[in-house]
Short mmCIF file of C-alpha atoms and ligand atoms in Angstrom, two decimals:
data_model
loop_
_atom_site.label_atom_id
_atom_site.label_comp_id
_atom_site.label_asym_id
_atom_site.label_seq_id
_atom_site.Cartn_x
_atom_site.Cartn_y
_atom_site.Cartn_z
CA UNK R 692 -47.05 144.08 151.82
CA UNK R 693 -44.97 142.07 149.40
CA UNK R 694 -43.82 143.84 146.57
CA UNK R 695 -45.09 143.25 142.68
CA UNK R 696 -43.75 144.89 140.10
CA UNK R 697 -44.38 144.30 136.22
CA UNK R 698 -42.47 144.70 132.89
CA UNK R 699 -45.04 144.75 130.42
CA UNK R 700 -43.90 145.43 126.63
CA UNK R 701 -46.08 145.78 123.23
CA UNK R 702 -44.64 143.04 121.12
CA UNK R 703 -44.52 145.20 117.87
CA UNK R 704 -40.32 144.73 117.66
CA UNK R 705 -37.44 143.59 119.02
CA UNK R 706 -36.63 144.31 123.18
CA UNK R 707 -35.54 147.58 123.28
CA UNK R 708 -32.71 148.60 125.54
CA UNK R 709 -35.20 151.32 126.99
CA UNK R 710 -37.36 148.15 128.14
CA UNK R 711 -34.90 146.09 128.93
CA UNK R 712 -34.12 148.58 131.40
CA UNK R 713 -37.54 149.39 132.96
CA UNK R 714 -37.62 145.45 132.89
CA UNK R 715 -34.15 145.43 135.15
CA UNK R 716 -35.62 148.21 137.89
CA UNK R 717 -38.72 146.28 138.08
CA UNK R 718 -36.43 142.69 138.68
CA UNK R 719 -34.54 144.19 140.64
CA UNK R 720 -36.83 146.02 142.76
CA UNK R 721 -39.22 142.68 143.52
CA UNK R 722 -35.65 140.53 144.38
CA UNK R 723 -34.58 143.26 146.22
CA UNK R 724 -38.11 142.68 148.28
CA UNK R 725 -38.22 139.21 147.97
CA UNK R 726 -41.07 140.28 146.13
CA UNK R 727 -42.66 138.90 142.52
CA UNK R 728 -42.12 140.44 139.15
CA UNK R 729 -44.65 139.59 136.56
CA UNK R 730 -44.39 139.78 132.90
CA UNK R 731 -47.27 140.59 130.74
CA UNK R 732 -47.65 141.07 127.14
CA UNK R 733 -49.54 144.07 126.08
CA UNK R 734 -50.55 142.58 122.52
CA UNK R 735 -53.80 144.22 122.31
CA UNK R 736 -52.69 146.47 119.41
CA UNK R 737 -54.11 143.43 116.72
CA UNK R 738 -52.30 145.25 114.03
CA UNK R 739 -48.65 145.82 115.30
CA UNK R 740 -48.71 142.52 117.56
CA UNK R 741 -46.44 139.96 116.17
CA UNK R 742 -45.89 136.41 117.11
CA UNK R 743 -42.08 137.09 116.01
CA UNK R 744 -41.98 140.03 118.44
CA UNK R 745 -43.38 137.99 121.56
CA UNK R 746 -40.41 135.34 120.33
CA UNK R 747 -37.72 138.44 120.36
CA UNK R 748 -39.01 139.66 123.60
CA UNK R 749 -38.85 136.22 125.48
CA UNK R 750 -35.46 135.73 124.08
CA UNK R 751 -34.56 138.56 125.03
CA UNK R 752 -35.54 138.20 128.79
CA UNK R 753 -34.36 135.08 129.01
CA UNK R 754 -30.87 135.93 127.17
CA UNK R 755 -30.44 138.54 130.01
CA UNK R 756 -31.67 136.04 132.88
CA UNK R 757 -34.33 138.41 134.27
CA UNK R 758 -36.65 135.66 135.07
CA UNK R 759 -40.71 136.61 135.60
CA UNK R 760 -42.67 134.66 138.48
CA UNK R 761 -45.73 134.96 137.08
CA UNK R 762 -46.44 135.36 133.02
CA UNK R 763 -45.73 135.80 130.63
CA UNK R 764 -49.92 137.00 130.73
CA UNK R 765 -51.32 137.94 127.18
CA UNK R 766 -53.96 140.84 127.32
CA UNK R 767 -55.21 138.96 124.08
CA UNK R 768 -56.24 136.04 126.46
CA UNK R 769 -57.94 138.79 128.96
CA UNK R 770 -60.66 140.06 127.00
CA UNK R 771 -63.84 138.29 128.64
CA UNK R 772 -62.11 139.96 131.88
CA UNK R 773 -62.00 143.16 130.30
CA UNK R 774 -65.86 142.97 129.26
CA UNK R 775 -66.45 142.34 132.49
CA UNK R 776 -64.84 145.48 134.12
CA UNK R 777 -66.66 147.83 131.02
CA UNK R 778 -69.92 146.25 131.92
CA UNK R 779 -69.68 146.81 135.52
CA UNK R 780 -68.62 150.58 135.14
CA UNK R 781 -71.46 151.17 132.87
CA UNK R 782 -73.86 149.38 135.37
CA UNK R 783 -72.30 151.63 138.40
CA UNK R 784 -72.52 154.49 136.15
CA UNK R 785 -68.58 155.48 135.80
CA UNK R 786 -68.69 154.64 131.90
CA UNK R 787 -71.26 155.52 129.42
CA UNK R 788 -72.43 155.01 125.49
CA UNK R 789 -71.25 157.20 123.19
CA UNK R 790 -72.91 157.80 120.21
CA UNK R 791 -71.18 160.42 118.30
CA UNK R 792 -70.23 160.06 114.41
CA UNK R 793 -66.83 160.95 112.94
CA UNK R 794 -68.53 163.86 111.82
CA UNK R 795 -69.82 165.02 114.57
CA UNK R 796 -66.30 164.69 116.73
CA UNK R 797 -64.40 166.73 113.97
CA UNK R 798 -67.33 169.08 114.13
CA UNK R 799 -66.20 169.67 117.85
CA UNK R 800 -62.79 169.24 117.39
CA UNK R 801 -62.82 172.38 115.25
CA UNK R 802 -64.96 174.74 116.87
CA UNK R 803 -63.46 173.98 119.90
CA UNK R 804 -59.91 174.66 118.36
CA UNK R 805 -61.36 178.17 116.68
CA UNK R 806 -62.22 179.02 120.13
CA UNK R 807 -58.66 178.51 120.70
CA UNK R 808 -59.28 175.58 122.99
CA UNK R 809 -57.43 172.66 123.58
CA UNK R 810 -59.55 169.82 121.24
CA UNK R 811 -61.30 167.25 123.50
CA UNK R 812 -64.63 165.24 124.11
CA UNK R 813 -66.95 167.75 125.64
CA UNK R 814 -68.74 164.59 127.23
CA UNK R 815 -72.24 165.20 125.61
CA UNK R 816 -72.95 161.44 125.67
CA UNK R 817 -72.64 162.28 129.48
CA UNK R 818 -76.17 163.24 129.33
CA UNK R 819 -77.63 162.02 125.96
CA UNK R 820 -81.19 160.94 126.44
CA UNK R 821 -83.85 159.03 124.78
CA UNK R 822 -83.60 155.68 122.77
CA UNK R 823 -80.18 154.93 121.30
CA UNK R 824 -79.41 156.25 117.62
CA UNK R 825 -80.33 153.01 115.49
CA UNK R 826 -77.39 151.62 113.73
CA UNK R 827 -74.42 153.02 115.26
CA UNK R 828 -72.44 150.83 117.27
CA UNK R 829 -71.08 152.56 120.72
CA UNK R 830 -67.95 153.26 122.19
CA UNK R 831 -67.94 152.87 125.93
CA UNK R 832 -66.32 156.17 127.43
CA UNK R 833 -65.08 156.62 130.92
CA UNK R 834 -66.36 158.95 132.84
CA UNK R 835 -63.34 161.19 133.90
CA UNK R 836 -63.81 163.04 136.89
CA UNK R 837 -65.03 166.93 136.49
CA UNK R 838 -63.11 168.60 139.39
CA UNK R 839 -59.69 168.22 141.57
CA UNK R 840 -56.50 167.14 140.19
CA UNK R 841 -54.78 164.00 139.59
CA UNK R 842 -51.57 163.93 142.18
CA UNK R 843 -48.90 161.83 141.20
CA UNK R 844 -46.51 161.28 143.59
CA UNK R 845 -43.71 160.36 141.43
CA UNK R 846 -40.98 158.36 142.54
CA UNK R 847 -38.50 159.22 139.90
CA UNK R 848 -40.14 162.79 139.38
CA UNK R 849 -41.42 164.25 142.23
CA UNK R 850 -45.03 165.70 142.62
CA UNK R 851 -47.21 165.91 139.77
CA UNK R 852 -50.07 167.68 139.34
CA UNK R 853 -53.06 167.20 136.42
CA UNK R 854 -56.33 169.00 136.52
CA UNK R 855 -59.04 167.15 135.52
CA UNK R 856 -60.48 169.27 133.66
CA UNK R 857 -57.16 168.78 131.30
CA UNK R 858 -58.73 165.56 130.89
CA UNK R 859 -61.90 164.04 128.91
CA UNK R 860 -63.41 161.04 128.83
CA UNK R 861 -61.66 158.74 127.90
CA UNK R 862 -62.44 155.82 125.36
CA UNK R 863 -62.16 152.14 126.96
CA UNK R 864 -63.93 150.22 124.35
CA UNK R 865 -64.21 150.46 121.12
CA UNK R 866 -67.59 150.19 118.87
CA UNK R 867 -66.49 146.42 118.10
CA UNK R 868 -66.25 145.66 121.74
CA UNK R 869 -62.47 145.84 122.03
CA UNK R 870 -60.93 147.55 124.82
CA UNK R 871 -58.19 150.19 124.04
CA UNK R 872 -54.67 150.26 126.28
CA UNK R 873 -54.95 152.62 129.12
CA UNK R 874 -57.96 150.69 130.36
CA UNK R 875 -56.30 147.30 129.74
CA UNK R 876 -53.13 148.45 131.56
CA UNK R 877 -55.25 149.36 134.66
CA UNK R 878 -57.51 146.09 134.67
CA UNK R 879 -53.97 144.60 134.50
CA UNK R 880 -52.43 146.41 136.84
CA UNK R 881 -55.70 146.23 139.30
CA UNK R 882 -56.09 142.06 139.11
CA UNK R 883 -52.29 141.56 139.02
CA UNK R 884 -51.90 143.70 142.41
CA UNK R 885 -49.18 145.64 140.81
CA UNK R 886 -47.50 147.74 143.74
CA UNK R 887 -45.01 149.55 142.29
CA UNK R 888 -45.77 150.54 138.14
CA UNK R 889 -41.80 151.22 136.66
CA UNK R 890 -41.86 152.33 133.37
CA UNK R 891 -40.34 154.52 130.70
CA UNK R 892 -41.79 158.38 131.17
CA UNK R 893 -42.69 158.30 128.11
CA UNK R 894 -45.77 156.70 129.61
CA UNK R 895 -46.33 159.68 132.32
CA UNK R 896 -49.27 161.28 130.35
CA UNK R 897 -50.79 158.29 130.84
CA UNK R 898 -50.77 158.11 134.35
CA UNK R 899 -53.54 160.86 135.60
CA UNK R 900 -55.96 159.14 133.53
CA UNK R 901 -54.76 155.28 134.21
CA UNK R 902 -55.25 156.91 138.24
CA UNK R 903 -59.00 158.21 137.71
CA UNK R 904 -59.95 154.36 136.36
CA UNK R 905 -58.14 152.75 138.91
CA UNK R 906 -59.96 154.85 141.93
CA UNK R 907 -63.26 154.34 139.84
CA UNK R 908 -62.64 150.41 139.86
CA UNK R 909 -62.16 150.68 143.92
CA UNK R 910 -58.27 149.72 143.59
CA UNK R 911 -55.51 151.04 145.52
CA UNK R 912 -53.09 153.33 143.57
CA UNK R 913 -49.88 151.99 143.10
CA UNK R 914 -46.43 153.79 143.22
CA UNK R 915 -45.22 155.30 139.99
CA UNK R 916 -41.51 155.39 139.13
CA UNK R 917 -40.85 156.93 135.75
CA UNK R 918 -37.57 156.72 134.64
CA UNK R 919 -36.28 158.89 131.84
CA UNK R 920 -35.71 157.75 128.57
CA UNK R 921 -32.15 156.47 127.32
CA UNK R 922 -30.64 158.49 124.54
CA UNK R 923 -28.13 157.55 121.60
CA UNK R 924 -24.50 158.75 121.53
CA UNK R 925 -26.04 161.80 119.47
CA UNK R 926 -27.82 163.02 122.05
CA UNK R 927 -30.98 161.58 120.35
CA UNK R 928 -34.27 159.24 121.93
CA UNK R 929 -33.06 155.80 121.02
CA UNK R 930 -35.52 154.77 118.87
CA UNK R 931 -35.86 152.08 116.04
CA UNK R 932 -36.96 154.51 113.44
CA UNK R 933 -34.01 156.56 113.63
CA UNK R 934 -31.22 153.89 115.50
CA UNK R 935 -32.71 150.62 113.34
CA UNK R 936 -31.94 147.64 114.92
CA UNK R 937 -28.90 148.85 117.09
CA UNK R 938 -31.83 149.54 119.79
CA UNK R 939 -32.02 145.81 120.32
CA UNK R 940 -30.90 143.72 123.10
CA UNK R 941 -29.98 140.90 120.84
CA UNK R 942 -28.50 143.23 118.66
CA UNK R 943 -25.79 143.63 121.85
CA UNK R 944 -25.54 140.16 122.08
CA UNK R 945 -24.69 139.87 118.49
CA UNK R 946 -21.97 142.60 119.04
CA UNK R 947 -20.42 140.30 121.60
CA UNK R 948 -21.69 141.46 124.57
CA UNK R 949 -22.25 139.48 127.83
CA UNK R 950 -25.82 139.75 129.38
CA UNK R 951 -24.25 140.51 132.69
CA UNK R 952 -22.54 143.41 131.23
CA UNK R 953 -25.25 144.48 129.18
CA UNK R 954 -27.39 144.93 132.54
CA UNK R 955 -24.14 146.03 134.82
CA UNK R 956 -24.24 148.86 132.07
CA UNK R 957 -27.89 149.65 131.91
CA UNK R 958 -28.36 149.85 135.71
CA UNK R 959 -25.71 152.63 135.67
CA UNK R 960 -27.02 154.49 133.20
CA UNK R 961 -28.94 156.71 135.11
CA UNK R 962 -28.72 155.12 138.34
CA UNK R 963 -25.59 155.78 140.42
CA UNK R 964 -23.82 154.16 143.88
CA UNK R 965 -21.17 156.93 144.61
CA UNK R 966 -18.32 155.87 141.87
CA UNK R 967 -18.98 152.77 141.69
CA UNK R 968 -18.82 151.46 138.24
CA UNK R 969 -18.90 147.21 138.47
CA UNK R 970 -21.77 145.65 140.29
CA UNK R 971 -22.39 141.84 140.30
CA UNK R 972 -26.64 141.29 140.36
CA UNK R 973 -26.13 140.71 144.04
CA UNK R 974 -24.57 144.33 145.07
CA UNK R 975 -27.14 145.24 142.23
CA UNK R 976 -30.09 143.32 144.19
CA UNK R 977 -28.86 144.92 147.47
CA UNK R 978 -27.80 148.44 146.20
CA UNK R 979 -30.28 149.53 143.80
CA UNK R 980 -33.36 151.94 144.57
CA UNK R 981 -35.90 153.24 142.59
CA UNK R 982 -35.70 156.79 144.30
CA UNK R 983 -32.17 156.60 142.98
CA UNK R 984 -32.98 156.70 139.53
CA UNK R 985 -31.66 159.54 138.10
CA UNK R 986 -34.42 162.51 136.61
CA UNK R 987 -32.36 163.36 133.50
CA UNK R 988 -32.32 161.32 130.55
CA UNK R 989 -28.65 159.37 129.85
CA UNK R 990 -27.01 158.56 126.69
CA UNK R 991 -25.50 155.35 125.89
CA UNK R 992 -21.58 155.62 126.00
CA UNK R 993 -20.44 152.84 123.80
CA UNK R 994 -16.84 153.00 125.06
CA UNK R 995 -18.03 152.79 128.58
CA UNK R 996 -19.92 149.75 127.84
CA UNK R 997 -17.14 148.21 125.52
CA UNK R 998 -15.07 148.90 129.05
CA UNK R 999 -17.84 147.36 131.15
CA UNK R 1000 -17.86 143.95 128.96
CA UNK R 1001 -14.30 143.52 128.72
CA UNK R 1002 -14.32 143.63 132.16
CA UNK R 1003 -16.68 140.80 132.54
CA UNK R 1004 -14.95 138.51 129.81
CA UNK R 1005 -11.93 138.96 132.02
CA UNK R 1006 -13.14 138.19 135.27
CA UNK R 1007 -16.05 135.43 134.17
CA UNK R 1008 -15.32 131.85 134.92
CA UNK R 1009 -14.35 130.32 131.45
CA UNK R 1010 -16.89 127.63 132.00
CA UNK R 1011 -19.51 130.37 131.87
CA UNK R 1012 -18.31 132.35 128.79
CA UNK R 1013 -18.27 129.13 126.60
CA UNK R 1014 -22.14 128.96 126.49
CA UNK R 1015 -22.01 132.41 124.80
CA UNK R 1016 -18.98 132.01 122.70
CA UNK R 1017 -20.22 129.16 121.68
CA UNK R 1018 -23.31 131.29 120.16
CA UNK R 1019 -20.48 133.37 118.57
CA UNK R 1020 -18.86 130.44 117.07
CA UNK R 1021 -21.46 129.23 115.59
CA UNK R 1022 -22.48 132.18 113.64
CA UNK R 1023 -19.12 131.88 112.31
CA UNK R 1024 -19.99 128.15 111.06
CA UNK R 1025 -17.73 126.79 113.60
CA UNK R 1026 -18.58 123.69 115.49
CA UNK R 1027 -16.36 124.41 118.90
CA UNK R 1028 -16.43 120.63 120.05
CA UNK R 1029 -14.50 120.05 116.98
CA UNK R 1030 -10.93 121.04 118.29
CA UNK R 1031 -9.36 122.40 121.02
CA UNK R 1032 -11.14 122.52 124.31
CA UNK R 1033 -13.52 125.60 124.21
CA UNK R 1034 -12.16 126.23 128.43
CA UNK R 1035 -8.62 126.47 127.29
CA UNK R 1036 -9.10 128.58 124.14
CA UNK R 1037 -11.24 131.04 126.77
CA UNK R 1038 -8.31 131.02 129.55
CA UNK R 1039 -5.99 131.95 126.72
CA UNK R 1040 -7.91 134.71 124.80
CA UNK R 1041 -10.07 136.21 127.51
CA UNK R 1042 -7.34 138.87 128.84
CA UNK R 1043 -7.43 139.94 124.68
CA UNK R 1044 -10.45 140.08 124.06
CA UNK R 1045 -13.24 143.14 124.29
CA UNK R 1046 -15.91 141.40 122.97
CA UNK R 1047 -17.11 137.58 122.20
CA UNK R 1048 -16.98 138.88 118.81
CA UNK R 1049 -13.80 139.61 118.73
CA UNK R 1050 -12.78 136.58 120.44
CA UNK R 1051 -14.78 134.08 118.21
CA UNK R 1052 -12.96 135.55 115.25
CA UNK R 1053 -9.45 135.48 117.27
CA UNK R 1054 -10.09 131.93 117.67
CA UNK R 1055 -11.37 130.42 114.30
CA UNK R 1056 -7.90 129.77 113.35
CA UNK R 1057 -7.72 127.02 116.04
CA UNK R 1058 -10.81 125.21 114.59
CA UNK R 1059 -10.88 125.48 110.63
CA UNK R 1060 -8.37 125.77 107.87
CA UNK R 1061 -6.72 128.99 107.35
CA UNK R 1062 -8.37 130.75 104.11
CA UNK R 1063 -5.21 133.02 103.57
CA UNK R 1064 -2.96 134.94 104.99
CA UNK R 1065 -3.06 138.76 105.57
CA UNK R 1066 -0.95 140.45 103.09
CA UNK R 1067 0.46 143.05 105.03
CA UNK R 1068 1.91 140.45 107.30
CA UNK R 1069 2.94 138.35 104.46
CA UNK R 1070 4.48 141.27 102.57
CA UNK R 1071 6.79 142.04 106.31
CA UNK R 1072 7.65 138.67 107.59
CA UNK R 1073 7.43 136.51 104.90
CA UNK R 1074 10.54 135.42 102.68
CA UNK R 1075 11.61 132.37 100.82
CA UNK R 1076 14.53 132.39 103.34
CA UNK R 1077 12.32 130.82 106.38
CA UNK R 1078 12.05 127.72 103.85
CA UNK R 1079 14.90 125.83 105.96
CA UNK R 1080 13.52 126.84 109.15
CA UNK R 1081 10.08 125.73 108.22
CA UNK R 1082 11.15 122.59 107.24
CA UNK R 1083 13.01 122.28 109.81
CA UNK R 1084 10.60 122.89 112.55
CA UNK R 1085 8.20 120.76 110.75
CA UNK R 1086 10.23 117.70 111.34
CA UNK R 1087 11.06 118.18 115.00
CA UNK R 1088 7.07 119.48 115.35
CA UNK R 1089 6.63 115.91 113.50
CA UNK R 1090 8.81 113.89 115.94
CA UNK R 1091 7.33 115.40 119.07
CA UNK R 1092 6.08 112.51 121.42
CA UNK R 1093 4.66 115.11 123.65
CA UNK R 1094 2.64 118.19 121.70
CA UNK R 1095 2.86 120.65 124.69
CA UNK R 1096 3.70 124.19 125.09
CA UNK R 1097 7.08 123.07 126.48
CA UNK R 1098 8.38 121.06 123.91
CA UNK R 1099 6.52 123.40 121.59
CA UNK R 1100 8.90 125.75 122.67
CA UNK R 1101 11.98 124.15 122.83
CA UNK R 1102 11.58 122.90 119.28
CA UNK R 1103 11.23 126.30 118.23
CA UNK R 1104 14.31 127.35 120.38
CA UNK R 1105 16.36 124.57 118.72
CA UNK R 1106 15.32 125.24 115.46
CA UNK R 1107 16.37 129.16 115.83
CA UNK R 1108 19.90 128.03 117.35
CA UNK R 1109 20.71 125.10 115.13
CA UNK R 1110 19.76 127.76 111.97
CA UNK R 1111 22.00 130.69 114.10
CA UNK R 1112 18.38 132.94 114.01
CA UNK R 1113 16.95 134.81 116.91
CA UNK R 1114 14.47 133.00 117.79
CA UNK R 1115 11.96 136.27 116.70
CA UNK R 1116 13.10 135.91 113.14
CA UNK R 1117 10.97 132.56 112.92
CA UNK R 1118 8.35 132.81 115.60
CA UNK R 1119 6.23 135.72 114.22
CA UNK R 1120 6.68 134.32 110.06
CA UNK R 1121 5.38 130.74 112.01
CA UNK R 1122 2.61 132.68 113.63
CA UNK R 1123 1.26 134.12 110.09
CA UNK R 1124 1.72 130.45 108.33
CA UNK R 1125 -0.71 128.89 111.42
CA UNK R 1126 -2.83 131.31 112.16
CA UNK R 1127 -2.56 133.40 108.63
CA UNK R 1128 -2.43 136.99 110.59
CA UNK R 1129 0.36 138.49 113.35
CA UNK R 1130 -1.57 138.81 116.13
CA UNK R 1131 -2.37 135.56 118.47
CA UNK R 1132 -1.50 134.25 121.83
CA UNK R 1133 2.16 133.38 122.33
CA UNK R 1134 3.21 131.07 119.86
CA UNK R 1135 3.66 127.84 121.73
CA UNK R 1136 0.45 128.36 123.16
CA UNK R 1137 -1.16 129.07 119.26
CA UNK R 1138 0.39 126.38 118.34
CA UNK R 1139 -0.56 124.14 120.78
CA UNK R 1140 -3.99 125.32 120.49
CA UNK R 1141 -3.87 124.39 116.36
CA UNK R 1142 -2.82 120.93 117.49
CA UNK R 1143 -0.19 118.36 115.70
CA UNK R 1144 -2.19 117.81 112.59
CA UNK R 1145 -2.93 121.09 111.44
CA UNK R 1146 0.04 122.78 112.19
CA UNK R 1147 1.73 120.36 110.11
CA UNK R 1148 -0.46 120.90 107.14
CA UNK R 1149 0.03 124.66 107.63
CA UNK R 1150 3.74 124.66 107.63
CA UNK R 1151 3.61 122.52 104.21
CA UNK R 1152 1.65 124.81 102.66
CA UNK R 1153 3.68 127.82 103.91
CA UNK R 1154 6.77 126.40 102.74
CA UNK R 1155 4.95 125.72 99.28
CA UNK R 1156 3.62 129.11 99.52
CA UNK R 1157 6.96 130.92 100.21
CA UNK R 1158 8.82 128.58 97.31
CA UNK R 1159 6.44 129.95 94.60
CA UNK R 1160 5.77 133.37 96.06
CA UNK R 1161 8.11 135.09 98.30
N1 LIG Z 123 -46.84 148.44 126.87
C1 LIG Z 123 -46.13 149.64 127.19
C2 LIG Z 123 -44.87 149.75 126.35
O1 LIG Z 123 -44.43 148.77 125.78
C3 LIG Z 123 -45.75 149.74 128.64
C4 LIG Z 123 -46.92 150.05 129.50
C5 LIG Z 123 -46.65 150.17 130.96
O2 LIG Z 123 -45.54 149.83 131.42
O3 LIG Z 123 -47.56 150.61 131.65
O4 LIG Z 123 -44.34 150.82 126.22
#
């Protein structure tokens, strides 16, 4: 049997970590299989479907590299298929009319509830006879089976057990024709051969009822894995009414996160391999099982991730983080092909840095002109004193035939000795007049970095700036 497994999100927001999670079982179950996962976008909801949301969902996939064989598939596109299916169940008798008014639903609602019964559709449509009320436009119900149970042999959960008669008949198309979710789901899942259905549990109390239709359509059940939900650092259900946007993927990758990271992170969460904390998507590809998944719901340990990514920025092939620094740079308004080489910059600041964030902003100084300097550094290092020495460096920085670390160095060292000043006393004031804070790679590497040009320009308007203010 070759394995198909499905990540199918509404499009009414961003990608939600939650998803993005479900999305990375699902990957990595099919790869693990050599089997196919399929995307497919549940847009059916007319309302709180949004073109931008599809956009942010793609992006988001794609950003992450969890690539879909098959799909993206839009349920919008589906609907003559989905006509089909409600005509044929009505034909073979599993679905029927239903005729009843607003009115006449509350009406049952609330006896039923002063009975002290749980409110549901008693099924009287079952059985209506006669010629069809004139004027009302039908819903199509499914005809949920009276007896048994509903077994779902839960992956993630164990054994679960529904009795039908917890269940009523459920709605599948609406008086304008449309069909509602849990019926498109299972046409989906039916036609798409889905084997294995991974999703948030959030979507367990749809199951029993998604399991009825499928039998009544003649499919084969697939396995469920429900995997709990992820939780915020307060203990809280991530969600983007109460977290806003921080739910988002891009959100991490706007943070500075690496993808790899980002999904290192999320397959641990709730999924263990003895202590194991790093996994490249290989191990992960190899490792992971869905009967691993843990039962309990996880919170998101922002440390623990910030640990996770600075591991990967460390260990990533420079090559490889300049595609998303780049990103990074860019938001800053800096054009990274304009300056030093992006590679070199990387090999430099990638033991420093936790996130690309962080490192984008580390490295600005090596691209654009300083816009100041930080006051607490100027107010500890700076003095009109280090005029002589910044004029001095200037000149031998100005006769250097070679603008390497080396020399860099040297010229420093020379300038400290011929000046009778350790060379400390000038290196850190020189770091704050090129890169306009204290903290930077060593300083023949910064100022290699800054290149001839600018860190002449800088040193002239140090020395300016220490004549008429230090
Ligand atoms: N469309 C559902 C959601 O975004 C997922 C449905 C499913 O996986 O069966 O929550």
């Amino acid at each position: 049997m070759t394995i198909r497994t499905r990540f199918a999100p509404s499009p009414t927001g961003y990608l939600h970590i939650g998803g993005a999670r479900v999305a990375l079982f699902s990957w990595l179950y099919a790869r693990k299989h050599a089997g196919t996962f399929i995307l497919r976008i549940e847009d059916t909801d007319l309302e709180r479907s949004t073109a931008e949301s599809v956009n942010a969902i793609l992006e988001g996939m794609t950003w992450l590299g969890l690539d879909y064989d098959e799909g993206p598939f839009y349920q919008t596109k589906r609907f003559d298929r989905y006509k089909e299916v409600i005509a044929q169940l009505l034909q073979e008798g599993k679905a029927y009319h239903c005729y009843c008014s607003k009115d006449e639903l509350t009406a049952m609602r609330e006896s039923q509830m002063a009975r002290k019964e749980k409110p549901r559709y008693d099924g009287r449509c079952r059985h209506r006879q006669g010629p069809a009320p004139a004027g009302v436009q039908p819903v199509v119900r499914f005809k949920n089976p009276l007896d048994g149970n509903v077994v779902i042999n839960d992956v993630v959960r164990g054994k679960v057990v529904i009795a039908n008669s917890e269940l009523d008949d459920l709605i599948i198309a609406r008086s304008d024709g449309t069909p509602t979710y849990n019926f498109t789901v299972v046409v989906d899942d039916f036609d798409m051969k889905i084997t294995h259905v991974i999703r948030g549990d959030d979507h367990l109390n749809n199951t029993p009822r998604q399991i009825n239709m499928l039998n009544a359509m003649g499919a084969s059940i697939p396995v469920y894995a429900h995997a709990p939900m992820i939780l915020a650092e307060d203990g809280v259900k991530l969600s983007k009414r109460v977290h806003g946007e921080s739910a988002s993927v891009m959100a991490y990758r706007d943070a500075g996160y690496l993808p790899e990271a980002l999904l290192n992170y999320l397959a641990r969460l709730g999924w263990s391999h003895g202590d194991q904390e790093i996994f490249t998507l290989e191990e992960l590809i190899q490792l992971f099982d869905i009967t691993d998944i843990n039962h309990s719901a996880s919170s998101i340990n922002k440390s623990k991730l910030l640990w996770v990514n600075q591991h990967y920025i460390k260990s990533a092939a420079p090559e490889h983080l300049a595609r998303h620094l780049t990103h990074h740079f860019t938001k800053l308004n800096i054009d990274p092909t304009q300056g030093p080489d992006i590679v070199e910059v990387i090999k430099v600041q990638q033991e420093r840095c936790k996130t690309l964030v962080e490192m984008a902003q580390a490295s600005a100084c090596f691209y654009r002109p300083l816009d100041g300097y930080n006051p607490d550094d100027v107010k500890k290092h700076f003095s009109v004193d280090l005029v002589p020495a910044f004029s001095l460096l200037r000149e031998k920085f100005a006769a250097l035939t070679d603008w390497q670390k080396e020399p860099l160095h040297q010229a420093l060292k020379d300038t400290a000795e011929e000046l009778g000043l350790k060379l400390g006393k000038i290196a850190q004031p020189v770091r704050i007049a090129v890169t306009g804070g204290s903290v930077s790679p060593s300083i023949d590497v910064t100022l290699y970095l800054i290149g001839r040009d600018a860190t002449l320009v800088r040193l002239d308007k140090a020395i300016a700036y220490l004549g008429a203010n230090a």
